[in-house]
PDB file of C-alpha atoms in Angstrom:
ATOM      1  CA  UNK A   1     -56.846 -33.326  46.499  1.00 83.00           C
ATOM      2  CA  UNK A   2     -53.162 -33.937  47.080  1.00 87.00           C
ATOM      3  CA  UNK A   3     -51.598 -37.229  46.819  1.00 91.00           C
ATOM      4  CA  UNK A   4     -48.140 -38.237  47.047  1.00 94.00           C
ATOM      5  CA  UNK A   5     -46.309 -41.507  46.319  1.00 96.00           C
ATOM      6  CA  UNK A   6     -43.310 -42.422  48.117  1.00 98.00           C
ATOM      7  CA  UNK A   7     -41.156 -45.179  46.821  1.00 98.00           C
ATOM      8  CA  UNK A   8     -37.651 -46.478  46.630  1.00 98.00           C
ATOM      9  CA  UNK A   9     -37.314 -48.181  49.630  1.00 98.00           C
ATOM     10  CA  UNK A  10     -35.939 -51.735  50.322  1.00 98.00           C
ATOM     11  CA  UNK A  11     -33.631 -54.216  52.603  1.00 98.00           C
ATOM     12  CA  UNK A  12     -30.093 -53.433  52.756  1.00 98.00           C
ATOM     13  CA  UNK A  13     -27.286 -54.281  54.677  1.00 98.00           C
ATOM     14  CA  UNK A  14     -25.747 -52.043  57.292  1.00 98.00           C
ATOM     15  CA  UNK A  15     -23.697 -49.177  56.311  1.00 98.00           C
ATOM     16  CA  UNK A  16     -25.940 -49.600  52.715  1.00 98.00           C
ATOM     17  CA  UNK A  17     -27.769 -46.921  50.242  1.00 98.00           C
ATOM     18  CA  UNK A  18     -31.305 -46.304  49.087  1.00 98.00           C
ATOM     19  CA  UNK A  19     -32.664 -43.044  47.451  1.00 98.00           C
ATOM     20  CA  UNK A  20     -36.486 -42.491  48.282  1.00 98.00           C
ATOM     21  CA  UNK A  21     -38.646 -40.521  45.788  1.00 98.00           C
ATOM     22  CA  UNK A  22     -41.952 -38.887  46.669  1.00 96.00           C
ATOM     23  CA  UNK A  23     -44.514 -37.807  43.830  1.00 94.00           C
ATOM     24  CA  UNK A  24     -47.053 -35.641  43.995  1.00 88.00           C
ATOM     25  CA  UNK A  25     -50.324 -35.147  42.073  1.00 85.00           C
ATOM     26  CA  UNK A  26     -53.028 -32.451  42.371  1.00 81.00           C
ATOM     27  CA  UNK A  27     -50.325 -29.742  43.718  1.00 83.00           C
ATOM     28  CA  UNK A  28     -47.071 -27.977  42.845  1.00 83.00           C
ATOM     29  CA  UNK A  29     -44.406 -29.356  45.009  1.00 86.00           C
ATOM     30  CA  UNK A  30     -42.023 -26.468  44.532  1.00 85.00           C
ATOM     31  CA  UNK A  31     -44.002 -23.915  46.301  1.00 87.00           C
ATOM     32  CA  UNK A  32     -43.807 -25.866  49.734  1.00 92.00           C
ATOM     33  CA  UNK A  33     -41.619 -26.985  52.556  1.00 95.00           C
ATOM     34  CA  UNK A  34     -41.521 -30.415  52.275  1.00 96.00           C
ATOM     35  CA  UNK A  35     -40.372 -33.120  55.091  1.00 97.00           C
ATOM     36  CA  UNK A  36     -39.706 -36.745  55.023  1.00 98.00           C
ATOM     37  CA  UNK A  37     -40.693 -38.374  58.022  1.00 98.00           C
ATOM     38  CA  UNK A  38     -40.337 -42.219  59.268  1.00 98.00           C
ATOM     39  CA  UNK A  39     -42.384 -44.219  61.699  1.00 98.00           C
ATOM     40  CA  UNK A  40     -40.633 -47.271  63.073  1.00 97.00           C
ATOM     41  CA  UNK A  41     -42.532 -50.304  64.654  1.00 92.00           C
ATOM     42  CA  UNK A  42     -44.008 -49.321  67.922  1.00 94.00           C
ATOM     43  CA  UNK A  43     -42.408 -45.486  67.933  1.00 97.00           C
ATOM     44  CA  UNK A  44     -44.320 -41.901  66.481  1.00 97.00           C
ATOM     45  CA  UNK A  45     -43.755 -41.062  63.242  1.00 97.00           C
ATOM     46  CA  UNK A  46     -40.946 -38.674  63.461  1.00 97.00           C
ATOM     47  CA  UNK A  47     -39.785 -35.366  60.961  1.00 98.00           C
ATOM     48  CA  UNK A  48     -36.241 -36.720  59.414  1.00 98.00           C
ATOM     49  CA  UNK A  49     -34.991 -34.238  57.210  1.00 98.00           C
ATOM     50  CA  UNK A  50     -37.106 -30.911  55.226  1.00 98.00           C
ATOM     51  CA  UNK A  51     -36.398 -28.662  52.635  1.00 97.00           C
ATOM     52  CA  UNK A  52     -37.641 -25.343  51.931  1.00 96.00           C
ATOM     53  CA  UNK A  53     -39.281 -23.779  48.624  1.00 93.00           C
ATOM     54  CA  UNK A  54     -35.823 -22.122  48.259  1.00 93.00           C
ATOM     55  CA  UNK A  55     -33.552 -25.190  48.845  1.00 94.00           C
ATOM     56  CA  UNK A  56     -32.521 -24.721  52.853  1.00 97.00           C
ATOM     57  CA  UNK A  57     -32.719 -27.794  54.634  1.00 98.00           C
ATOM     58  CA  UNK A  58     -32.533 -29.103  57.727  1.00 98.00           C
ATOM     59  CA  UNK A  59     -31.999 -32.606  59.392  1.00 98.00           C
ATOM     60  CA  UNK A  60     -33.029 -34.385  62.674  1.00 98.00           C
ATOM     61  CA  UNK A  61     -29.181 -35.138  64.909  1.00 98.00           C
ATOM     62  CA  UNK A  62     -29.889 -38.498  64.064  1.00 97.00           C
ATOM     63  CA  UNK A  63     -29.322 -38.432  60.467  1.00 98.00           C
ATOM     64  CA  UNK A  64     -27.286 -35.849  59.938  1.00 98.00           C
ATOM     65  CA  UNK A  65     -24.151 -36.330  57.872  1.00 98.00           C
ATOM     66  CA  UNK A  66     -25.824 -39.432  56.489  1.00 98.00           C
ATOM     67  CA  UNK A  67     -29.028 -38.222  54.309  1.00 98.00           C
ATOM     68  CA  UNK A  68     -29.677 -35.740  51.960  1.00 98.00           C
ATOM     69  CA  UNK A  69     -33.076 -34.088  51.258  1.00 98.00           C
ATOM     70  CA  UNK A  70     -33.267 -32.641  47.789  1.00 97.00           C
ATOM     71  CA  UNK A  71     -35.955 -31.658  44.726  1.00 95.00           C
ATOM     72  CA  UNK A  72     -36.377 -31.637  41.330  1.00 93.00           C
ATOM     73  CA  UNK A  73     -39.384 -29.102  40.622  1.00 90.00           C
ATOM     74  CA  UNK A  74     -39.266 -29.660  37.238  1.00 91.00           C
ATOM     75  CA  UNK A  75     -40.076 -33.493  38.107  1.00 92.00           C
ATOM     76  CA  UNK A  76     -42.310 -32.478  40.840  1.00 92.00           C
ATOM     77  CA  UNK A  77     -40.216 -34.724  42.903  1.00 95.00           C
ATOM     78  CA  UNK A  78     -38.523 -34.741  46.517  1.00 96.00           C
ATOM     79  CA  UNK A  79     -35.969 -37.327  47.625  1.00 98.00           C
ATOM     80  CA  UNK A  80     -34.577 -38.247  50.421  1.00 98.00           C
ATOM     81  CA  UNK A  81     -30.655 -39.727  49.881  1.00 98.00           C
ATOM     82  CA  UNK A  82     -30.033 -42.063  52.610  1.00 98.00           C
ATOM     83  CA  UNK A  83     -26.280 -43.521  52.749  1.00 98.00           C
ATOM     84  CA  UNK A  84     -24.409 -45.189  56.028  1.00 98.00           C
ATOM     85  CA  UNK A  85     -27.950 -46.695  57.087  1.00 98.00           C
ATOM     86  CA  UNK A  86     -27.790 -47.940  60.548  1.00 98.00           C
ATOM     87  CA  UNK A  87     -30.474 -50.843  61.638  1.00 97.00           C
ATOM     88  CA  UNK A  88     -32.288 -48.227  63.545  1.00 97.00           C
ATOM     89  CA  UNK A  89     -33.264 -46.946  60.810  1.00 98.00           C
ATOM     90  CA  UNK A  90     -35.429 -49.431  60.317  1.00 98.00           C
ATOM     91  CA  UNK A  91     -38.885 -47.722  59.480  1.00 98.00           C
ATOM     92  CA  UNK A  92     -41.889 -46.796  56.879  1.00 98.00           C
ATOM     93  CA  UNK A  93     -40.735 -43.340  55.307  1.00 98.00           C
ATOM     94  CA  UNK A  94     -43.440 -41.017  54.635  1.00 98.00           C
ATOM     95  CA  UNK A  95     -43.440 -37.715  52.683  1.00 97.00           C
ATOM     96  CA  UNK A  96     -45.794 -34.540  53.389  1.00 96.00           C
ATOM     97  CA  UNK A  97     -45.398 -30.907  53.851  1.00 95.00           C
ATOM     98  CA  UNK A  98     -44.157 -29.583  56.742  1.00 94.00           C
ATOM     99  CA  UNK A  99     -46.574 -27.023  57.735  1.00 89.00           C
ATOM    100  CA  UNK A 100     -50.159 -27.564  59.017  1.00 87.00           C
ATOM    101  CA  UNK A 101     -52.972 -28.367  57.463  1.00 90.00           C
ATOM    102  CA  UNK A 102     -50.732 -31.554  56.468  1.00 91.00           C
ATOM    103  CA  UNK A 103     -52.140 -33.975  53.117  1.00 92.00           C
ATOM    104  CA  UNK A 104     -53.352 -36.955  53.642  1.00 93.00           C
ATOM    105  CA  UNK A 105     -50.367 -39.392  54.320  1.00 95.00           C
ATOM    106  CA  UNK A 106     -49.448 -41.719  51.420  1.00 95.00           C
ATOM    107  CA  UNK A 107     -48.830 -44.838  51.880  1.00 96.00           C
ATOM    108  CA  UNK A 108     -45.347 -44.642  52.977  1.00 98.00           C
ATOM    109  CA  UNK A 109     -42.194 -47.106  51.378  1.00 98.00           C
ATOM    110  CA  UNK A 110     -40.475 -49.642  53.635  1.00 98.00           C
ATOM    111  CA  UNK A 111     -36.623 -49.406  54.733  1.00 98.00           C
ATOM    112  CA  UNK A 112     -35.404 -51.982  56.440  1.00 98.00           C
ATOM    113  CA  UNK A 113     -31.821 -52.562  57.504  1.00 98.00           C
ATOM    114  CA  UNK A 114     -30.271 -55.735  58.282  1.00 95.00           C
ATOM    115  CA  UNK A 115     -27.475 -57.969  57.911  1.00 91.00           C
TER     116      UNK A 115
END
């Protein structure tokens, strides 16, 4: 069974940086499309930002400019770069593949931004 691990998350202040990670164990990231997705208080959880198994990515309007999906296979590893964060981005960020049937979801890491 697939798990993944996301971490790296924190408080910062507006117009701040944090780099998420996401692990995986039991499967070979590389091979999939992976997506970070975030799920703010009282909203859906929402796809952010993926990146294919050959390195094309793609982001939602609302980050783009501002994060950066990226993987080190080598690590196993997918992060999500996350500069100029806005309070509305405020949210538990999630990572899974993109493509149905989904893992189970990990238990997310916490970004919060506020003065």
């Amino acid at each position: 069974q697939v798990q993944v691990v996301e971490s790296g998350g924190g408080l910062v202040q507006p117009g701040g940086s944090l780099r998420l990670s996401c692990a995986a164990s039991g499967s070979i990231l590389s091979i999939y499309t992976m997506g970070w997705y975030r799920q703010a208080p009282g909203k859906q959880r929402e796809l952010v930002a993926h990146i294919t198994s050959g390195g094309d990515t793609k982001y939602a309007d609302s980050v783009k400019g501002r994060f950066t999906i990226s993987r080190d296979n080598a690590k196993n590893t997918v992060y999500l770069q996350m500069n100029s964060l806005k309070p509305e981005d405020t949210a538990v960020f999630f990572c899974n593949r993109l493509n149905y049937p989904l893992w189970q979801w990990g238990q997310g890491t916490q970004v919060s931004v506020s003065i």
